[in-house]
mmCIF file of C-alpha atoms in Angstrom:
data_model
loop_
_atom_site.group_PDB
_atom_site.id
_atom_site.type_symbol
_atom_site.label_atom_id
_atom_site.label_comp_id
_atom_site.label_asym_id
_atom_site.label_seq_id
_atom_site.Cartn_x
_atom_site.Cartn_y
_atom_site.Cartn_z
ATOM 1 C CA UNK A 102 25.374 -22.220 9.837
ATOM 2 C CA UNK A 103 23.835 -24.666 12.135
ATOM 3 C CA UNK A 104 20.856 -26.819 11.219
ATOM 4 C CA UNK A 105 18.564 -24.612 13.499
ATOM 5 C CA UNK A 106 19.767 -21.899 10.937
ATOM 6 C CA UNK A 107 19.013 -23.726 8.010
ATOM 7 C CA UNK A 108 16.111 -24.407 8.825
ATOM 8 C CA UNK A 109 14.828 -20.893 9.919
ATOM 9 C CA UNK A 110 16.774 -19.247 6.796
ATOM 10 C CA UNK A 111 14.613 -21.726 4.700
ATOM 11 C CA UNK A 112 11.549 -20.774 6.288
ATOM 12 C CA UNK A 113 12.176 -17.334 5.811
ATOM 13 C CA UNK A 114 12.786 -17.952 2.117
ATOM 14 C CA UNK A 115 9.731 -19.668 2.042
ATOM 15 C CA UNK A 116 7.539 -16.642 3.387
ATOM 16 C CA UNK A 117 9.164 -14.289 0.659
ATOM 17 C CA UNK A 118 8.220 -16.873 -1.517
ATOM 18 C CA UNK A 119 4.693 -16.756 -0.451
ATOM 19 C CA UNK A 120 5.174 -12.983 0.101
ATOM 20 C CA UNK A 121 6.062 -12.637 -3.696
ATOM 21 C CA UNK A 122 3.238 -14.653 -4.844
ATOM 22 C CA UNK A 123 0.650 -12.429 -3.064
ATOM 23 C CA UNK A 124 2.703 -9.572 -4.035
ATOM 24 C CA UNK A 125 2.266 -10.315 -8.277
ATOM 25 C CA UNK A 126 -1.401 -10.905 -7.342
ATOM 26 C CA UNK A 127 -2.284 -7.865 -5.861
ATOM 27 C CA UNK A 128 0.182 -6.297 -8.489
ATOM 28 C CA UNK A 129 -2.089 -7.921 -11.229
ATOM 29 C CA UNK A 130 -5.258 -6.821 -9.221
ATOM 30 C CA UNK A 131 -4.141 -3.193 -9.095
ATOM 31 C CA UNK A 132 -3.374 -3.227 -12.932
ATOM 32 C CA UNK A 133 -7.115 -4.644 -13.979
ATOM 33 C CA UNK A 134 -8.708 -2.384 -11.371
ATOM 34 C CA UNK A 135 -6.810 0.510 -12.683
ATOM 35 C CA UNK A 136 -5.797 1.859 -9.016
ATOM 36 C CA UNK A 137 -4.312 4.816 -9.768
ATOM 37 C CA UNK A 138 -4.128 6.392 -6.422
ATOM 38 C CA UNK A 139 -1.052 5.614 -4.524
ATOM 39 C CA UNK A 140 -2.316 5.570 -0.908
ATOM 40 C CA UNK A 141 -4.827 2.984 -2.640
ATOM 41 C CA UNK A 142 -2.141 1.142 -4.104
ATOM 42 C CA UNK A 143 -0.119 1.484 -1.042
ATOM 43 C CA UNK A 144 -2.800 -0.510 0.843
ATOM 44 C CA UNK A 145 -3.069 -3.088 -1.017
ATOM 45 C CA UNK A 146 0.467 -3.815 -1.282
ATOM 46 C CA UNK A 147 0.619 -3.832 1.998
ATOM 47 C CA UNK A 148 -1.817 -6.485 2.480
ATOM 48 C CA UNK A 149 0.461 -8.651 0.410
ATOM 49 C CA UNK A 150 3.574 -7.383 2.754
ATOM 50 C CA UNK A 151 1.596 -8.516 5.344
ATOM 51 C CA UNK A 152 1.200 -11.977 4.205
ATOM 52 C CA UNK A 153 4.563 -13.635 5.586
ATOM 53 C CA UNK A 154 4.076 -11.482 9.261
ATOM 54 C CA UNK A 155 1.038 -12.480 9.855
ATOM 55 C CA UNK A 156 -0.700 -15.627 7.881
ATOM 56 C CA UNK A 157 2.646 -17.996 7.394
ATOM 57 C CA UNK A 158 3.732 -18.203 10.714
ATOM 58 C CA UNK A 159 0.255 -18.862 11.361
ATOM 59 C CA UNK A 160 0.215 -21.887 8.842
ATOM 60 C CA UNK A 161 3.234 -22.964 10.751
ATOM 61 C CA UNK A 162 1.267 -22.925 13.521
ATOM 62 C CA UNK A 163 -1.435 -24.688 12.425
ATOM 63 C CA UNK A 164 0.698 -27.289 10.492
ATOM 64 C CA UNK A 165 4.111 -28.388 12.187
ATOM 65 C CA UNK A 166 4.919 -30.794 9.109
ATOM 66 C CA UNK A 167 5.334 -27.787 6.917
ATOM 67 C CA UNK A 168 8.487 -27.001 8.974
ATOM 68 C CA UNK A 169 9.734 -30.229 9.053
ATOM 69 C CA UNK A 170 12.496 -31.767 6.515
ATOM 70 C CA UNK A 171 9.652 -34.352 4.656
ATOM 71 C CA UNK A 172 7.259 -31.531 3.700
ATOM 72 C CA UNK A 173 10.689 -29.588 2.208
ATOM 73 C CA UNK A 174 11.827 -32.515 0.056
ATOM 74 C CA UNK A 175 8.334 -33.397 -1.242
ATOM 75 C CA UNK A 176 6.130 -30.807 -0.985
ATOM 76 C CA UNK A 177 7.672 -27.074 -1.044
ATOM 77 C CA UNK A 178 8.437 -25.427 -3.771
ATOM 78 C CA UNK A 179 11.399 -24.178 -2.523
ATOM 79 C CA UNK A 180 13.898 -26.392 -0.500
ATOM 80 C CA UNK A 181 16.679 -24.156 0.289
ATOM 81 C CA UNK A 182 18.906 -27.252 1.077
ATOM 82 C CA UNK A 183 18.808 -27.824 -3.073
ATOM 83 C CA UNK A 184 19.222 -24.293 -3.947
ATOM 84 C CA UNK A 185 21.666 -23.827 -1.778
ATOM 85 C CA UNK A 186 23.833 -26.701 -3.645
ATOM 86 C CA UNK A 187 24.600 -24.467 -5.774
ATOM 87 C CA UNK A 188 26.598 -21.470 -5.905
ATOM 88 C CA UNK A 189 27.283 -18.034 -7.579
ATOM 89 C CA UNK A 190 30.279 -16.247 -6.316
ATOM 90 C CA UNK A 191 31.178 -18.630 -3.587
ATOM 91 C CA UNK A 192 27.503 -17.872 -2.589
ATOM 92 C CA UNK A 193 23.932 -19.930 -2.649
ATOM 93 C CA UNK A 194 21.632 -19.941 -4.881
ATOM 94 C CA UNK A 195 18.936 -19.752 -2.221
ATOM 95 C CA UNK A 196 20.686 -16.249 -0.526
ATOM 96 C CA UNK A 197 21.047 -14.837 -3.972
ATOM 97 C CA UNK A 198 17.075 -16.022 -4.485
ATOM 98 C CA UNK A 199 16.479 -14.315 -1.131
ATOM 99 C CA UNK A 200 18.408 -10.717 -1.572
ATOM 100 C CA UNK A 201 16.843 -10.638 -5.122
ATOM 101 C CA UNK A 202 12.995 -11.032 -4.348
ATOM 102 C CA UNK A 203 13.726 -8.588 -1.259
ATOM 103 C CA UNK A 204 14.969 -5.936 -3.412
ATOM 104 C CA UNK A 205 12.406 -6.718 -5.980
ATOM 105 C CA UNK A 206 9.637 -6.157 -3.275
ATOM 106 C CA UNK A 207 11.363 -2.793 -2.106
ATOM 107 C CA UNK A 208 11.056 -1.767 -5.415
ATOM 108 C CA UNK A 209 7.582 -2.473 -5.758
ATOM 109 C CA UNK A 210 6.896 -0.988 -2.336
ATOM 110 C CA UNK A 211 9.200 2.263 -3.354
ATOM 111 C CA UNK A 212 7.229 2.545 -6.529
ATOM 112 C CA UNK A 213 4.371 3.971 -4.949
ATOM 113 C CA UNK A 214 6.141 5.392 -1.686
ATOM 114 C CA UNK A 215 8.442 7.641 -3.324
ATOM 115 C CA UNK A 216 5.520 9.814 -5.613
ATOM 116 C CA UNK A 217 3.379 9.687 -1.988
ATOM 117 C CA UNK A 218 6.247 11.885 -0.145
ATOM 118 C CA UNK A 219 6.881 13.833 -3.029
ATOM 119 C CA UNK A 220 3.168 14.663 -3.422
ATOM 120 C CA UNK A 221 3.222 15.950 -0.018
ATOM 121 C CA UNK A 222 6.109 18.193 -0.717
ATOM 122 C CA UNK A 223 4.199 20.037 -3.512
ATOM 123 C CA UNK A 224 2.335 23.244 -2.369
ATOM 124 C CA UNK A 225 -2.007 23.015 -1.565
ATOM 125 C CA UNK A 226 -3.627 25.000 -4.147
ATOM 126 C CA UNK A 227 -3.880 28.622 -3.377
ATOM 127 C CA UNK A 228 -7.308 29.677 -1.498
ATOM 128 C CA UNK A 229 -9.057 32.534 -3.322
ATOM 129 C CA UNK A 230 -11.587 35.230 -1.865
ATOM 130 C CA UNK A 231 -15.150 34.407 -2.832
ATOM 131 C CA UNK A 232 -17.168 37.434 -3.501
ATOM 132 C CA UNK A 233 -19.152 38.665 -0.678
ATOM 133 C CA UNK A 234 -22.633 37.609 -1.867
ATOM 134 C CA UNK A 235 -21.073 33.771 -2.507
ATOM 135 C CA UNK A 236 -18.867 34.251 1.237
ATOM 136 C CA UNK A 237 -22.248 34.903 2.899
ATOM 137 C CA UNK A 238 -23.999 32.249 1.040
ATOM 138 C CA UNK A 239 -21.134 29.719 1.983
ATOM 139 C CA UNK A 240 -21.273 30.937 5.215
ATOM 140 C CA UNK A 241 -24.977 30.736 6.216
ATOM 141 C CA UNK A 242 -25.383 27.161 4.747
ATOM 142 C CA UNK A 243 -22.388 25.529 6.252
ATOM 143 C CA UNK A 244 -23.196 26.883 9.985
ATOM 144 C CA UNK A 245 -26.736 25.307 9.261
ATOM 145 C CA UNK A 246 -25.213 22.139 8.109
ATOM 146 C CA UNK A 247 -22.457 22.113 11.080
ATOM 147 C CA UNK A 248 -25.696 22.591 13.212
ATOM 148 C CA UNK A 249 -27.381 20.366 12.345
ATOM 149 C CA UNK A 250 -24.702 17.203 12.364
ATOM 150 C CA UNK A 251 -23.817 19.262 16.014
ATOM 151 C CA UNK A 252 -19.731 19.543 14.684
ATOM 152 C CA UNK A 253 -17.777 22.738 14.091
ATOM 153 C CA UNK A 254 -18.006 24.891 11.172
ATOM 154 C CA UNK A 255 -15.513 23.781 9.044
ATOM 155 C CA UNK A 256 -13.251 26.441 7.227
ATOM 156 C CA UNK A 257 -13.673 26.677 3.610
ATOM 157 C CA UNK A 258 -11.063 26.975 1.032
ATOM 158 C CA UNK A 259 -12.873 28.370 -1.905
ATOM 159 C CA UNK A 260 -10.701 27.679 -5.251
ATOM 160 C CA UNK A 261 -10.602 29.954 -8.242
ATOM 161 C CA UNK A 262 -11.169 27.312 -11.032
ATOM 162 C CA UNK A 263 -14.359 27.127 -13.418
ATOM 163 C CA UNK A 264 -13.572 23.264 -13.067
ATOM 164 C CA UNK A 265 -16.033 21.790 -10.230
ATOM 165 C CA UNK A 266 -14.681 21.005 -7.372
ATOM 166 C CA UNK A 267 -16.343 19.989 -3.777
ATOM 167 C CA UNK A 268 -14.616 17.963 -1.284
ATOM 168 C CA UNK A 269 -14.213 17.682 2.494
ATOM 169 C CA UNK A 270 -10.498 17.300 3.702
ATOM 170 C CA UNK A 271 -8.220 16.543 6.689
ATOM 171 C CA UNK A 272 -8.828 14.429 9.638
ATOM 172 C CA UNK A 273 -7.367 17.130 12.586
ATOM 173 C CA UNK A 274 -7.509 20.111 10.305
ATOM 174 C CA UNK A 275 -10.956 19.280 8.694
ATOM 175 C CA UNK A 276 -11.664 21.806 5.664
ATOM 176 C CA UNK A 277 -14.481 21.567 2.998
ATOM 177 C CA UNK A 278 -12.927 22.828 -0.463
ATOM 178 C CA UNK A 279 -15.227 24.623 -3.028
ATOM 179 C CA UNK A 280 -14.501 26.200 -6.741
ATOM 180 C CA UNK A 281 -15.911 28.813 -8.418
ATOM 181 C CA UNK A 282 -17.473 26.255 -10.976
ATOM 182 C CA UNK A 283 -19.031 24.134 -8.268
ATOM 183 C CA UNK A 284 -20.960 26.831 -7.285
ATOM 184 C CA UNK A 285 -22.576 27.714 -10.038
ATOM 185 C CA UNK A 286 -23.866 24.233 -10.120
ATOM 186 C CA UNK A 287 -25.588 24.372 -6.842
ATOM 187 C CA UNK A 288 -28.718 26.014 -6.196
#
């Protein structure tokens, strides 16, 4: 590999070495914040993806020396030129650094990803029939609010749970959801 090479591949395992670090802080942030939500965890993870797209190339940017061969022997904590000294396999250190923290990243990114899609694959709850008193109740108090705000009635899925439940849903297909037990908390 030429120098150009070397110098890009060391780069590169700089900003996964940057990536990681903002990657185990947002890891410990989402532990003491007790995120439990994966599109919430998802987010934030992704800010720490982010990290080596958008803000180190920027620092490179905004500081030529830290590309430059003095700020890798005295100043980085990773100089791929002494990792790659040695070898495993016939192969650097600094690759096998590389390929590890990659995977360990996908994994962290997976972690979350994988319970998102299968989430989606599981079934909404099943709507129920309100009784007709409660139907013309719901009914009569949503146009007013829809009115009011000038949108659409939205459709309502009424659930047949004594646990409360009231939430509005969907961005195109916009739904308020409504249980048996949070009725009989509202007046």
């Amino acid at each position: 590999m030429g120098s150009n090479g070397a110098r890009w591949a060391e780069i590169g395992a700089q900003a996964i070495f940057h990536a990681l670090v903002a990657s185990l802080f947002v890891e410990a942030l989402v532990r003491s914040w007790s995120v439990r939500e994966p599109r919430q965890r998802m987010a934030l993870r992704a800010v720490a993806l982010l990290y080596p797209i958008v803000a180190f190339p920027a620092l490179l940017l905004a500081f030529p020396l830290r590309g430059g061969e003095e700020f890798g022997d005295t100043w980085a904590l990773l100089s791929g030129r002494r990792w790659d000294d040695l070898r495993l396999l016939g192969v650097g250190l600094l690759r096998w650094w590389v390929i590890a923290f990659a995977a360990a990243g996908t994994a962290l990114f997976l972690m979350d990803l994988v319970p998102l899609v299968l989430a989606r694959r599981r079934p909404p709850p099943a709507a129920a029939k309100p009784d007709p008193v409660t139907a013309a109740i719901l009914a009569d108090e949503l146009s007013a609010v829809a009115a009011a705000l000038r949108v659409p009635t939205p459709p309502v899925v009424f659930l047949d749970r004594d646990a409360p439940v009231l939430f509005c849903t969907g961005v195109r297909r916009h739904a308020v959801v409504l249980s048996r037990g949070a009725m009989r908390l509202l007046d």
